[in-house]
Amino acid sequence: MSRKYKFRDNDQLYFVSFAVVDWIDLFIRTEYKDILLKSFQYCREHKGLELYAYCIMTSHVHLIIGSQKEPMANIMRDLKRHTSEQLHKAIQQHPGESRKEWMLQLLQQAGSQNSNNRGFQLWRQDNRPIELRDAHRLYQKLNYIHRNPVAAGFVEKEEDWLYSSARNYFGLKGLIEVTLLEPQVVTVT
């Protein structure tokens, strides 16, 4: 991975995106999305993850995160490892998963091409963390995260996407708690 995309300063907030190998639309099932949410919550409670924004799309995830405890690189490593194992198991055990053999074959193929894996690979290797050093970039990424389902044509309004922190920011009950960023007076596009 390029030096440009590493967690360098644990005191900064970061925008992070990570995707399923081959951009498989894995997160069309509630059970799979819930595995991610439980892992986010666990990392918040036990590893010091500060979660400011998230959006689970069908094939990828966007986050704004920070940490005052463990290094973010360690949190992301553990989060991806744990969710990879749990999602792999969930795919194997899901009685109604019509795409099971196809997905497992792609995961196994990706794993066989990477010596860092044992048997399969679910997540692409890169997290692409981007430091959010100023308010303009921070709110640009926050808006990007929340507008992603709208841009994809899944919903008309940001707050209608259930698996996003946009609900929290619009004063609705979100599926998990996030730390809200201070509102910005001027909207960044």
Coordinates of C-alpha atoms in Angstrom, one line a residue, residues 39-181:
S39 CA -18.4 -5.0 14.9
F40 CA -18.5 -1.2 14.8
Q41 CA -20.2 -1.2 18.1
Y42 CA -17.7 -3.6 19.6
C43 CA -14.8 -1.5 18.5
R44 CA -16.4 1.6 19.9
E45 CA -16.9 -0.1 23.3
H46 CA -13.7 -2.1 23.6
K47 CA -11.0 -0.7 21.3
G48 CA -11.6 3.1 21.5
L49 CA -13.0 3.6 18.0
E50 CA -14.6 7.0 17.6
L51 CA -17.2 6.6 14.9
Y52 CA -18.4 9.9 13.5
A53 CA -20.1 8.7 10.3
Y54 CA -20.7 5.5 8.4
C55 CA -22.5 4.2 5.3
I56 CA -22.8 0.6 4.3
M57 CA -23.4 0.3 0.6
T58 CA -24.0 -3.0 -1.2
S59 CA -20.3 -3.6 -2.0
H60 CA -18.3 -1.2 0.2
V61 CA -18.3 0.8 3.4
H62 CA -17.4 4.5 4.1
L63 CA -16.4 5.7 7.6
I64 CA -15.2 8.8 9.4
I65 CA -13.3 7.6 12.4
G66 CA -10.8 8.6 15.1
S67 CA -9.3 7.0 18.2
Q68 CA -7.7 8.2 21.4
K69 CA -6.8 4.7 22.5
E70 CA -5.5 2.0 20.1
P71 CA -3.9 3.0 16.9
M72 CA -6.4 3.2 14.1
A73 CA -4.4 0.9 11.9
N74 CA -4.8 -1.8 14.5
I75 CA -8.5 -1.2 14.9
M76 CA -9.1 -1.4 11.2
R77 CA -6.9 -4.5 10.9
D78 CA -8.9 -6.2 13.7
L79 CA -12.3 -5.0 12.4
K80 CA -11.6 -6.2 8.8
R81 CA -10.2 -9.6 10.1
H82 CA -13.1 -10.2 12.4
T83 CA -15.8 -9.2 9.9
S84 CA -14.1 -11.1 7.2
E85 CA -14.3 -14.3 9.2
Q86 CA -17.9 -13.7 10.4
L87 CA -19.2 -12.8 7.0
H88 CA -17.5 -15.8 5.4
K89 CA -19.1 -18.0 8.0
A90 CA -22.5 -16.3 7.5
I91 CA -22.3 -16.8 3.7
Q92 CA -21.5 -20.5 4.2
Q93 CA -24.4 -21.0 6.7
H94 CA -27.1 -18.9 5.2
P95 CA -29.8 -21.3 4.1
G96 CA -31.3 -18.9 1.5
E97 CA -28.1 -17.6 0.0
S98 CA -28.6 -18.3 -3.7
R99 CA -25.2 -16.8 -4.6
K100 CA -23.3 -18.9 -2.0
E101 CA -21.1 -21.0 -4.3
W102 CA -20.3 -18.1 -6.7
M103 CA -19.3 -15.8 -3.8
L104 CA -17.3 -18.4 -2.0
Q105 CA -15.5 -19.3 -5.2
L106 CA -14.6 -15.6 -5.7
L107 CA -13.4 -15.2 -2.1
Q108 CA -11.3 -18.4 -2.4
Q109 CA -9.8 -17.2 -5.7
A110 CA -8.9 -13.8 -4.2
G111 CA -7.4 -15.5 -1.2
S112 CA -5.3 -17.9 -3.2
Q113 CA -3.7 -14.9 -5.0
N114 CA -2.6 -13.2 -1.8
S115 CA -0.1 -14.9 0.5
N116 CA -1.4 -12.9 3.5
N117 CA -4.6 -15.0 3.5
R118 CA -5.5 -18.5 4.6
G119 CA -8.1 -19.9 2.2
F120 CA -10.1 -16.8 1.3
Q121 CA -10.1 -13.1 1.1
L122 CA -13.3 -11.0 1.7
W123 CA -12.0 -7.4 1.9
R124 CA -9.8 -5.7 -0.6
Q125 CA -6.4 -5.0 1.0
D126 CA -6.6 -1.2 1.0
N127 CA -8.5 1.0 3.5
R128 CA -7.5 4.2 1.7
P129 CA -7.5 6.3 4.9
I130 CA -7.5 10.1 4.2
E131 CA -6.6 12.5 7.0
L132 CA -9.3 15.1 7.6
R133 CA -7.1 18.0 8.7
D134 CA -9.5 20.8 8.0
A135 CA -13.3 21.5 8.3
H136 CA -13.7 21.8 4.5
R137 CA -12.4 18.3 3.8
L138 CA -14.2 16.9 6.9
Y139 CA -17.6 18.2 5.8
Q140 CA -17.0 17.3 2.2
K141 CA -16.4 13.7 3.2
L142 CA -19.3 13.7 5.6
N143 CA -21.7 14.9 2.9
Y144 CA -20.2 12.4 0.4
I145 CA -20.8 9.5 2.8
H146 CA -24.4 10.5 3.5
R147 CA -25.2 11.3 -0.2
N148 CA -23.7 8.0 -1.5
P149 CA -27.0 6.1 -1.4
V150 CA -28.8 9.0 -3.1
A151 CA -26.2 9.2 -5.8
A152 CA -26.6 5.5 -6.3
G153 CA -30.3 5.9 -6.8
F154 CA -31.2 3.7 -3.8
V155 CA -33.1 6.5 -1.9
E156 CA -34.3 10.0 -2.6
K157 CA -33.2 11.5 0.8
E158 CA -30.0 10.7 2.8
E159 CA -31.9 10.0 6.0
D160 CA -33.9 7.3 4.3
W161 CA -30.9 4.9 4.0
L162 CA -31.2 2.8 7.1
Y163 CA -27.5 1.7 7.2
S164 CA -26.1 5.1 7.4
S165 CA -25.3 7.7 10.1
A166 CA -27.3 10.2 8.1
R167 CA -30.3 9.2 10.2
N168 CA -28.4 10.3 13.4
Y169 CA -27.5 13.6 11.8
F170 CA -31.1 14.3 10.8
G171 CA -32.3 13.7 14.3
L172 CA -33.7 10.3 13.7
K173 CA -32.9 7.1 15.6
G174 CA -29.9 5.5 13.9
L175 CA -29.1 1.8 14.1
I176 CA -26.0 2.5 16.1
E177 CA -24.7 5.5 18.0
V178 CA -22.2 7.9 16.4
T179 CA -20.4 10.9 17.7
L180 CA -22.0 13.8 15.9
L181 CA -19.7 16.4 14.3

